[in-house]
C-alpha cells in the first residue's frame, strides 16, 4: 500500500501544474492568493505552539477507531505524542486549510475527524463569528481536543463525539446551506461518497467541500473520481493530499492538478 502511495505521488508531481499552468481565472486567483500564500500569519503562532505541546505529551489514551484505521499504527492504546506525530495534519497543510476556509468567508464550517483539534483550531481562527462544527469518533481523543480548544481560548467550536453516519445528517439538516465542509475521517469509498451525497442538497455556488487523503487507497481514488464526475461539480483541484470541490454555476467543468 505504501509503495502504491509513493507511485501515485510521483505520478502526481509529474503531471501537476503550478499556478502559471492554469488557464482558469478562478483557479489562477485561488492558487496565487490562497494556495501559494506562504506568508506567516499571527493566527498560526499559538496553534503551532499547542502542536509542540502535544508532541511532548506522553499521556496514554485508548483510541476508538470507527473508520478505515491508520496505515502507521493499529494499536488501540497510544501516547498523545504518537498520535500528534502520526495523525495531525502538517503545519503546511493545516495552514492551507485555514486560508481556504477564510477565503470562503464561511459563516459555518463542518469538519469530520477532529483528531486532537489542531486543524479545528485553524478553522476557528478564521473568524470568531464562524461556527465550527466538528465530529470525532473517539471519546478520549475528543477530550484531548476539547482541552486544546480551552487552552487556545476558542469559544466558537461545537464538538460532537460519535459515529459520523449518525451525527452528520442531523448537522446538515439544521444548516440553511453549507459554506465549508472538510472531510477527514472514515477513509472508505462508500462512506466518503455518502458524505458527499448528503452534502449536495445544501451546497451553493460559494460552497467548498474538501476531501482528505484522496490517494489513501484504491477505494478513496475511486470515490474521488466519482465525486469529480458528478454533474453538480464544476471545478475540482487535486493537491494530492486533499481534493477541493467547487460548484460554481455557469463555469465550464474542469479538473486541475496543482503541485503543493
PDB file of C-alpha atoms in Angstrom:
ATOM      1  CA  UNK A   1       0.000   0.000   0.000  1.00  0.00           C
ATOM      2  CA  UNK A   2       2.836   2.388   0.870  1.00  0.00           C
ATOM      3  CA  UNK A   3       4.595   1.533  -2.400  1.00  0.00           C
ATOM      4  CA  UNK A   4       1.471   2.383  -4.412  1.00  0.00           C
ATOM      5  CA  UNK A   5       1.096   5.635  -2.476  1.00  0.00           C
ATOM      6  CA  UNK A   6       4.648   6.637  -3.426  1.00  0.00           C
ATOM      7  CA  UNK A   7       3.983   5.757  -7.078  1.00  0.00           C
ATOM      8  CA  UNK A   8       0.803   7.859  -7.037  1.00  0.00           C
ATOM      9  CA  UNK A   9       2.714  10.769  -5.505  1.00  0.00           C
ATOM     10  CA  UNK A  10       5.438  10.640  -8.146  1.00  0.00           C
ATOM     11  CA  UNK A  11       2.827  10.489 -10.929  1.00  0.00           C
ATOM     12  CA  UNK A  12       1.065  13.493  -9.418  1.00  0.00           C
ATOM     13  CA  UNK A  13       4.276  15.513  -9.240  1.00  0.00           C
ATOM     14  CA  UNK A  14       4.992  14.760 -12.899  1.00  0.00           C
ATOM     15  CA  UNK A  15       1.537  15.755 -14.144  1.00  0.00           C
ATOM     16  CA  UNK A  16       0.549  18.567 -11.745  1.00  0.00           C
ATOM     17  CA  UNK A  17       0.973  22.213 -12.692  1.00  0.00           C
ATOM     18  CA  UNK A  18       1.816  25.396 -10.826  1.00  0.00           C
ATOM     19  CA  UNK A  19      -0.404  28.481 -10.828  1.00  0.00           C
ATOM     20  CA  UNK A  20       1.122  29.509 -14.170  1.00  0.00           C
ATOM     21  CA  UNK A  21      -0.097  26.334 -15.836  1.00  0.00           C
ATOM     22  CA  UNK A  22      -3.768  27.067 -15.195  1.00  0.00           C
ATOM     23  CA  UNK A  23      -5.966  28.814 -17.742  1.00  0.00           C
ATOM     24  CA  UNK A  24      -8.921  29.313 -15.422  1.00  0.00           C
ATOM     25  CA  UNK A  25      -9.063  32.843 -13.920  1.00  0.00           C
ATOM     26  CA  UNK A  26     -10.824  31.455 -10.838  1.00  0.00           C
ATOM     27  CA  UNK A  27      -8.215  28.746 -10.207  1.00  0.00           C
ATOM     28  CA  UNK A  28      -5.281  31.030 -11.003  1.00  0.00           C
ATOM     29  CA  UNK A  29      -6.529  33.618  -8.490  1.00  0.00           C
ATOM     30  CA  UNK A  30      -7.153  30.925  -5.868  1.00  0.00           C
ATOM     31  CA  UNK A  31      -3.683  29.460  -6.392  1.00  0.00           C
ATOM     32  CA  UNK A  32      -1.943  32.829  -6.400  1.00  0.00           C
ATOM     33  CA  UNK A  33      -3.719  34.407  -3.434  1.00  0.00           C
ATOM     34  CA  UNK A  34      -4.631  31.412  -1.250  1.00  0.00           C
ATOM     35  CA  UNK A  35      -2.944  28.105  -2.050  1.00  0.00           C
ATOM     36  CA  UNK A  36       0.549  29.552  -2.534  1.00  0.00           C
ATOM     37  CA  UNK A  37       0.319  32.221   0.138  1.00  0.00           C
ATOM     38  CA  UNK A  38       3.133  31.013   2.379  1.00  0.00           C
ATOM     39  CA  UNK A  39       3.456  34.243   4.359  1.00  0.00           C
ATOM     40  CA  UNK A  40       3.417  33.797   8.109  1.00  0.00           C
ATOM     41  CA  UNK A  41       0.261  34.957   9.914  1.00  0.00           C
ATOM     42  CA  UNK A  42      -0.283  35.883  13.532  1.00  0.00           C
ATOM     43  CA  UNK A  43      -3.135  33.348  13.817  1.00  0.00           C
ATOM     44  CA  UNK A  44      -0.673  30.491  13.276  1.00  0.00           C
ATOM     45  CA  UNK A  45       1.603  31.123  16.251  1.00  0.00           C
ATOM     46  CA  UNK A  46      -0.464  29.929  19.232  1.00  0.00           C
ATOM     47  CA  UNK A  47      -1.780  26.890  17.377  1.00  0.00           C
ATOM     48  CA  UNK A  48       1.692  25.736  16.405  1.00  0.00           C
ATOM     49  CA  UNK A  49       2.856  26.214  19.991  1.00  0.00           C
ATOM     50  CA  UNK A  50      -0.037  23.970  21.062  1.00  0.00           C
ATOM     51  CA  UNK A  51       1.065  21.382  18.481  1.00  0.00           C
ATOM     52  CA  UNK A  52       4.544  21.328  20.065  1.00  0.00           C
ATOM     53  CA  UNK A  53       2.997  20.662  23.473  1.00  0.00           C
ATOM     54  CA  UNK A  54       1.158  17.676  22.008  1.00  0.00           C
ATOM     55  CA  UNK A  55       4.418  16.331  20.558  1.00  0.00           C
ATOM     56  CA  UNK A  56       5.740  16.190  24.141  1.00  0.00           C
ATOM     57  CA  UNK A  57       2.591  14.792  25.753  1.00  0.00           C
ATOM     58  CA  UNK A  58       3.330  11.226  26.865  1.00  0.00           C
ATOM     59  CA  UNK A  59      -0.072  10.613  28.435  1.00  0.00           C
ATOM     60  CA  UNK A  60      -1.774   7.475  27.128  1.00  0.00           C
ATOM     61  CA  UNK A  61      -5.309   7.255  25.759  1.00  0.00           C
ATOM     62  CA  UNK A  62      -7.419   4.453  24.355  1.00  0.00           C
ATOM     63  CA  UNK A  63      -8.252   5.054  20.714  1.00  0.00           C
ATOM     64  CA  UNK A  64     -11.622   4.028  19.311  1.00  0.00           C
ATOM     65  CA  UNK A  65     -11.316   3.853  15.520  1.00  0.00           C
ATOM     66  CA  UNK A  66     -14.632   3.835  13.638  1.00  0.00           C
ATOM     67  CA  UNK A  67     -13.051   4.438  10.216  1.00  0.00           C
ATOM     68  CA  UNK A  68     -10.511   2.747   7.999  1.00  0.00           C
ATOM     69  CA  UNK A  69      -7.789   2.974  10.623  1.00  0.00           C
ATOM     70  CA  UNK A  70      -4.200   4.070  10.386  1.00  0.00           C
ATOM     71  CA  UNK A  71      -1.587   2.861   7.938  1.00  0.00           C
ATOM     72  CA  UNK A  72       1.019   3.505  10.630  1.00  0.00           C
ATOM     73  CA  UNK A  73      -0.250   2.015  13.852  1.00  0.00           C
ATOM     74  CA  UNK A  74      -3.325  -0.052  14.651  1.00  0.00           C
ATOM     75  CA  UNK A  75      -2.728  -0.404  18.415  1.00  0.00           C
ATOM     76  CA  UNK A  76      -5.679   0.723  20.497  1.00  0.00           C
ATOM     77  CA  UNK A  77      -3.612   2.310  23.275  1.00  0.00           C
ATOM     78  CA  UNK A  78      -1.423   5.203  22.150  1.00  0.00           C
ATOM     79  CA  UNK A  79       0.511   8.123  23.563  1.00  0.00           C
ATOM     80  CA  UNK A  80      -0.886  11.530  22.679  1.00  0.00           C
ATOM     81  CA  UNK A  81       2.574  12.435  21.325  1.00  0.00           C
ATOM     82  CA  UNK A  82       2.423   9.442  18.996  1.00  0.00           C
ATOM     83  CA  UNK A  83      -0.978  10.481  17.651  1.00  0.00           C
ATOM     84  CA  UNK A  84       0.250  14.048  17.229  1.00  0.00           C
ATOM     85  CA  UNK A  85       3.262  12.946  15.184  1.00  0.00           C
ATOM     86  CA  UNK A  86       1.393  10.417  13.026  1.00  0.00           C
ATOM     87  CA  UNK A  87      -2.154  11.724  12.630  1.00  0.00           C
ATOM     88  CA  UNK A  88      -2.132  15.519  12.761  1.00  0.00           C
ATOM     89  CA  UNK A  89      -2.079  17.421   9.503  1.00  0.00           C
ATOM     90  CA  UNK A  90       1.302  19.015   8.851  1.00  0.00           C
ATOM     91  CA  UNK A  91       1.610  22.742   9.611  1.00  0.00           C
ATOM     92  CA  UNK A  92       1.841  23.412   5.872  1.00  0.00           C
ATOM     93  CA  UNK A  93      -1.444  21.626   5.152  1.00  0.00           C
ATOM     94  CA  UNK A  94      -3.295  22.875   8.245  1.00  0.00           C
ATOM     95  CA  UNK A  95      -2.379  26.466   7.347  1.00  0.00           C
ATOM     96  CA  UNK A  96      -3.661  25.884   3.807  1.00  0.00           C
ATOM     97  CA  UNK A  97      -6.998  24.681   5.174  1.00  0.00           C
ATOM     98  CA  UNK A  98      -7.140  27.846   7.289  1.00  0.00           C
ATOM     99  CA  UNK A  99      -6.569  30.008   4.190  1.00  0.00           C
ATOM    100  CA  UNK A 100      -9.136  28.101   2.142  1.00  0.00           C
ATOM    101  CA  UNK A 101     -11.757  28.429   4.882  1.00  0.00           C
ATOM    102  CA  UNK A 102     -11.016  32.119   5.350  1.00  0.00           C
ATOM    103  CA  UNK A 103     -11.299  32.646   1.598  1.00  0.00           C
ATOM    104  CA  UNK A 104     -14.855  31.239   1.587  1.00  0.00           C
ATOM    105  CA  UNK A 105     -15.915  33.749   4.294  1.00  0.00           C
ATOM    106  CA  UNK A 106     -17.821  30.855   5.816  1.00  0.00           C
ATOM    107  CA  UNK A 107     -20.487  31.542   8.425  1.00  0.00           C
ATOM    108  CA  UNK A 108     -20.161  27.905   9.436  1.00  0.00           C
ATOM    109  CA  UNK A 109     -17.576  25.183   8.859  1.00  0.00           C
ATOM    110  CA  UNK A 110     -18.091  21.455   9.339  1.00  0.00           C
ATOM    111  CA  UNK A 111     -15.202  19.077   9.990  1.00  0.00           C
ATOM    112  CA  UNK A 112     -15.357  15.294  10.058  1.00  0.00           C
ATOM    113  CA  UNK A 113     -12.404  13.969  12.031  1.00  0.00           C
ATOM    114  CA  UNK A 114     -11.401  16.308  14.859  1.00  0.00           C
ATOM    115  CA  UNK A 115      -8.400  14.219  15.942  1.00  0.00           C
ATOM    116  CA  UNK A 116      -6.532  16.316  18.538  1.00  0.00           C
ATOM    117  CA  UNK A 117      -8.150  19.513  17.316  1.00  0.00           C
ATOM    118  CA  UNK A 118      -5.276  21.358  15.656  1.00  0.00           C
ATOM    119  CA  UNK A 119      -6.945  21.742  12.253  1.00  0.00           C
ATOM    120  CA  UNK A 120     -10.211  22.530  14.045  1.00  0.00           C
ATOM    121  CA  UNK A 121      -8.405  25.346  15.832  1.00  0.00           C
ATOM    122  CA  UNK A 122      -7.221  26.721  12.494  1.00  0.00           C
ATOM    123  CA  UNK A 123     -10.819  26.732  11.245  1.00  0.00           C
ATOM    124  CA  UNK A 124     -11.969  28.519  14.387  1.00  0.00           C
ATOM    125  CA  UNK A 125      -9.272  31.172  13.943  1.00  0.00           C
ATOM    126  CA  UNK A 126     -10.569  32.252  10.521  1.00  0.00           C
ATOM    127  CA  UNK A 127     -13.243  34.377  12.193  1.00  0.00           C
ATOM    128  CA  UNK A 128     -14.535  34.420  15.769  1.00  0.00           C
ATOM    129  CA  UNK A 129     -18.076  34.636  14.318  1.00  0.00           C
ATOM    130  CA  UNK A 130     -17.668  31.448  12.271  1.00  0.00           C
ATOM    131  CA  UNK A 131     -19.429  28.476  13.854  1.00  0.00           C
ATOM    132  CA  UNK A 132     -17.128  25.460  13.632  1.00  0.00           C
ATOM    133  CA  UNK A 133     -18.884  22.106  13.998  1.00  0.00           C
ATOM    134  CA  UNK A 134     -16.536  19.154  14.342  1.00  0.00           C
ATOM    135  CA  UNK A 135     -17.149  15.432  14.825  1.00  0.00           C
ATOM    136  CA  UNK A 136     -14.732  12.942  16.402  1.00  0.00           C
ATOM    137  CA  UNK A 137     -15.386   9.233  16.677  1.00  0.00           C
ATOM    138  CA  UNK A 138     -13.065   8.547  19.611  1.00  0.00           C
ATOM    139  CA  UNK A 139     -14.196   9.877  23.022  1.00  0.00           C
ATOM    140  CA  UNK A 140     -10.725  10.072  24.591  1.00  0.00           C
ATOM    141  CA  UNK A 141      -9.210  11.760  21.541  1.00  0.00           C
ATOM    142  CA  UNK A 142     -12.094  14.242  21.612  1.00  0.00           C
ATOM    143  CA  UNK A 143     -11.328  15.091  25.248  1.00  0.00           C
ATOM    144  CA  UNK A 144      -7.741  15.965  24.339  1.00  0.00           C
ATOM    145  CA  UNK A 145      -9.087  18.173  21.536  1.00  0.00           C
ATOM    146  CA  UNK A 146     -11.539  19.847  23.907  1.00  0.00           C
ATOM    147  CA  UNK A 147      -8.689  20.726  26.280  1.00  0.00           C
ATOM    148  CA  UNK A 148      -6.715  22.182  23.370  1.00  0.00           C
ATOM    149  CA  UNK A 149      -9.669  24.410  22.456  1.00  0.00           C
ATOM    150  CA  UNK A 150      -9.811  25.627  26.056  1.00  0.00           C
ATOM    151  CA  UNK A 151      -6.059  26.302  26.143  1.00  0.00           C
ATOM    152  CA  UNK A 152      -6.395  28.343  22.930  1.00  0.00           C
ATOM    153  CA  UNK A 153      -9.463  30.220  24.230  1.00  0.00           C
ATOM    154  CA  UNK A 154     -11.576  29.133  21.275  1.00  0.00           C
ATOM    155  CA  UNK A 155     -15.278  29.516  22.011  1.00  0.00           C
ATOM    156  CA  UNK A 156     -16.771  29.090  18.525  1.00  0.00           C
ATOM    157  CA  UNK A 157     -16.338  25.307  18.302  1.00  0.00           C
ATOM    158  CA  UNK A 158     -19.153  22.788  18.726  1.00  0.00           C
ATOM    159  CA  UNK A 159     -17.630  19.335  19.294  1.00  0.00           C
ATOM    160  CA  UNK A 160     -19.676  16.176  18.715  1.00  0.00           C
ATOM    161  CA  UNK A 161     -18.472  12.694  19.672  1.00  0.00           C
ATOM    162  CA  UNK A 162     -19.705   9.571  17.920  1.00  0.00           C
ATOM    163  CA  UNK A 163     -20.327   7.908  14.598  1.00  0.00           C
ATOM    164  CA  UNK A 164     -20.219  10.280  11.602  1.00  0.00           C
ATOM    165  CA  UNK A 165     -23.010   8.348   9.899  1.00  0.00           C
ATOM    166  CA  UNK A 166     -25.369   9.034  12.795  1.00  0.00           C
ATOM    167  CA  UNK A 167     -24.366  12.613  13.594  1.00  0.00           C
ATOM    168  CA  UNK A 168     -23.624  14.254  10.237  1.00  0.00           C
ATOM    169  CA  UNK A 169     -27.118  14.019   8.670  1.00  0.00           C
ATOM    170  CA  UNK A 170     -28.660  15.918  11.616  1.00  0.00           C
ATOM    171  CA  UNK A 171     -25.973  18.602  11.467  1.00  0.00           C
ATOM    172  CA  UNK A 172     -26.503  19.081   7.730  1.00  0.00           C
ATOM    173  CA  UNK A 173     -30.277  19.190   8.196  1.00  0.00           C
ATOM    174  CA  UNK A 174     -30.073  22.206  10.511  1.00  0.00           C
ATOM    175  CA  UNK A 175     -27.795  24.222   8.218  1.00  0.00           C
ATOM    176  CA  UNK A 176     -29.501  26.619   5.779  1.00  0.00           C
ATOM    177  CA  UNK A 177     -26.593  25.966   3.420  1.00  0.00           C
ATOM    178  CA  UNK A 178     -23.094  24.504   3.556  1.00  0.00           C
ATOM    179  CA  UNK A 179     -20.284  27.013   3.261  1.00  0.00           C
ATOM    180  CA  UNK A 180     -17.287  24.831   4.051  1.00  0.00           C
ATOM    181  CA  UNK A 181     -17.005  21.101   4.762  1.00  0.00           C
ATOM    182  CA  UNK A 182     -13.721  19.317   5.489  1.00  0.00           C
ATOM    183  CA  UNK A 183     -13.994  15.517   5.383  1.00  0.00           C
ATOM    184  CA  UNK A 184     -11.068  13.814   7.104  1.00  0.00           C
ATOM    185  CA  UNK A 185     -12.229  10.540   8.555  1.00  0.00           C
ATOM    186  CA  UNK A 186     -13.515   7.055   7.739  1.00  0.00           C
ATOM    187  CA  UNK A 187     -11.399   6.649   4.624  1.00  0.00           C
ATOM    188  CA  UNK A 188     -13.707   4.194   2.906  1.00  0.00           C
ATOM    189  CA  UNK A 189     -15.172   4.626  -0.556  1.00  0.00           C
ATOM    190  CA  UNK A 190     -18.831   4.098   0.344  1.00  0.00           C
ATOM    191  CA  UNK A 191     -18.663   6.299   3.446  1.00  0.00           C
ATOM    192  CA  UNK A 192     -16.912   9.110   1.566  1.00  0.00           C
ATOM    193  CA  UNK A 193     -19.482   9.022  -1.221  1.00  0.00           C
ATOM    194  CA  UNK A 194     -22.301   9.035   1.327  1.00  0.00           C
ATOM    195  CA  UNK A 195     -20.914  12.163   2.995  1.00  0.00           C
ATOM    196  CA  UNK A 196     -20.637  13.836  -0.398  1.00  0.00           C
ATOM    197  CA  UNK A 197     -24.213  12.927  -1.367  1.00  0.00           C
ATOM    198  CA  UNK A 198     -25.606  14.074   1.992  1.00  0.00           C
ATOM    199  CA  UNK A 199     -23.972  17.470   1.461  1.00  0.00           C
ATOM    200  CA  UNK A 200     -25.271  18.017  -2.079  1.00  0.00           C
ATOM    201  CA  UNK A 201     -28.776  19.313  -1.236  1.00  0.00           C
ATOM    202  CA  UNK A 202     -27.257  22.138   0.829  1.00  0.00           C
ATOM    203  CA  UNK A 203     -24.336  23.255  -1.355  1.00  0.00           C
ATOM    204  CA  UNK A 204     -24.354  26.595  -3.190  1.00  0.00           C
ATOM    205  CA  UNK A 205     -22.088  28.100  -5.811  1.00  0.00           C
ATOM    206  CA  UNK A 206     -19.992  29.508  -2.942  1.00  0.00           C
ATOM    207  CA  UNK A 207     -19.579  26.176  -1.151  1.00  0.00           C
ATOM    208  CA  UNK A 208     -16.273  24.355  -0.794  1.00  0.00           C
ATOM    209  CA  UNK A 209     -16.007  20.670   0.075  1.00  0.00           C
ATOM    210  CA  UNK A 210     -12.544  19.339   0.908  1.00  0.00           C
ATOM    211  CA  UNK A 211     -11.778  15.627   0.860  1.00  0.00           C
ATOM    212  CA  UNK A 212      -8.671  14.467   2.670  1.00  0.00           C
ATOM    213  CA  UNK A 213      -6.406  11.556   1.686  1.00  0.00           C
ATOM    214  CA  UNK A 214      -7.828  11.129  -1.811  1.00  0.00           C
ATOM    215  CA  UNK A 215      -4.951   8.749  -2.635  1.00  0.00           C
ATOM    216  CA  UNK A 216      -5.236   6.791   0.631  1.00  0.00           C
ATOM    217  CA  UNK A 217      -6.408   3.598  -1.079  1.00  0.00           C
ATOM    218  CA  UNK A 218      -7.898   2.298  -4.311  1.00  0.00           C
ATOM    219  CA  UNK A 219     -11.334   2.864  -2.791  1.00  0.00           C
ATOM    220  CA  UNK A 220     -10.574   6.508  -1.986  1.00  0.00           C
ATOM    221  CA  UNK A 221      -9.208   7.073  -5.506  1.00  0.00           C
ATOM    222  CA  UNK A 222     -12.418   5.609  -6.924  1.00  0.00           C
ATOM    223  CA  UNK A 223     -14.504   7.831  -4.634  1.00  0.00           C
ATOM    224  CA  UNK A 224     -12.567  10.915  -5.766  1.00  0.00           C
ATOM    225  CA  UNK A 225     -13.174  10.006  -9.425  1.00  0.00           C
ATOM    226  CA  UNK A 226     -16.917   9.635  -8.813  1.00  0.00           C
ATOM    227  CA  UNK A 227     -17.051  12.959  -6.987  1.00  0.00           C
ATOM    228  CA  UNK A 228     -15.242  14.729  -9.833  1.00  0.00           C
ATOM    229  CA  UNK A 229     -17.623  13.267 -12.384  1.00  0.00           C
ATOM    230  CA  UNK A 230     -20.806  14.223 -10.535  1.00  0.00           C
ATOM    231  CA  UNK A 231     -22.897  16.596 -12.680  1.00  0.00           C
ATOM    232  CA  UNK A 232     -23.261  19.180  -9.885  1.00  0.00           C
ATOM    233  CA  UNK A 233     -19.481  19.549  -9.555  1.00  0.00           C
ATOM    234  CA  UNK A 234     -17.908  22.169 -11.820  1.00  0.00           C
ATOM    235  CA  UNK A 235     -14.321  22.622 -10.605  1.00  0.00           C
ATOM    236  CA  UNK A 236     -12.025  20.286  -8.694  1.00  0.00           C
ATOM    237  CA  UNK A 237      -8.444  20.883  -7.637  1.00  0.00           C
ATOM    238  CA  UNK A 238      -6.300  17.864  -6.807  1.00  0.00           C
ATOM    239  CA  UNK A 239      -3.466  18.858  -4.451  1.00  0.00           C
ATOM    240  CA  UNK A 240      -2.645  15.165  -3.848  1.00  0.00           C
ATOM    241  CA  UNK A 241      -3.039  15.423  -0.059  1.00  0.00           C
ATOM    242  CA  UNK A 242      -6.508  16.926  -0.372  1.00  0.00           C
ATOM    243  CA  UNK A 243      -9.082  17.456  -3.106  1.00  0.00           C
ATOM    244  CA  UNK A 244     -11.091  20.670  -3.433  1.00  0.00           C
ATOM    245  CA  UNK A 245     -14.616  20.557  -4.857  1.00  0.00           C
ATOM    246  CA  UNK A 246     -16.484  23.653  -6.106  1.00  0.00           C
ATOM    247  CA  UNK A 247     -19.971  24.162  -7.535  1.00  0.00           C
ATOM    248  CA  UNK A 248     -19.557  27.409  -9.496  1.00  0.00           C
ATOM    249  CA  UNK A 249     -22.636  28.000 -11.650  1.00  0.00           C
ATOM    250  CA  UNK A 250     -22.032  28.968 -15.267  1.00  0.00           C
ATOM    251  CA  UNK A 251     -18.442  27.691 -15.163  1.00  0.00           C
ATOM    252  CA  UNK A 252     -17.207  25.003 -17.529  1.00  0.00           C
ATOM    253  CA  UNK A 253     -16.458  21.699 -15.837  1.00  0.00           C
ATOM    254  CA  UNK A 254     -12.702  21.425 -15.326  1.00  0.00           C
ATOM    255  CA  UNK A 255     -10.369  19.343 -13.200  1.00  0.00           C
ATOM    256  CA  UNK A 256      -6.985  20.652 -12.121  1.00  0.00           C
ATOM    257  CA  UNK A 257      -3.905  19.101 -10.545  1.00  0.00           C
ATOM    258  CA  UNK A 258      -1.672  21.562  -8.731  1.00  0.00           C
ATOM    259  CA  UNK A 259       1.666  20.969  -7.027  1.00  0.00           C
ATOM    260  CA  UNK A 260       1.627  21.641  -3.293  1.00  0.00           C
TER     261      UNK A 260
END
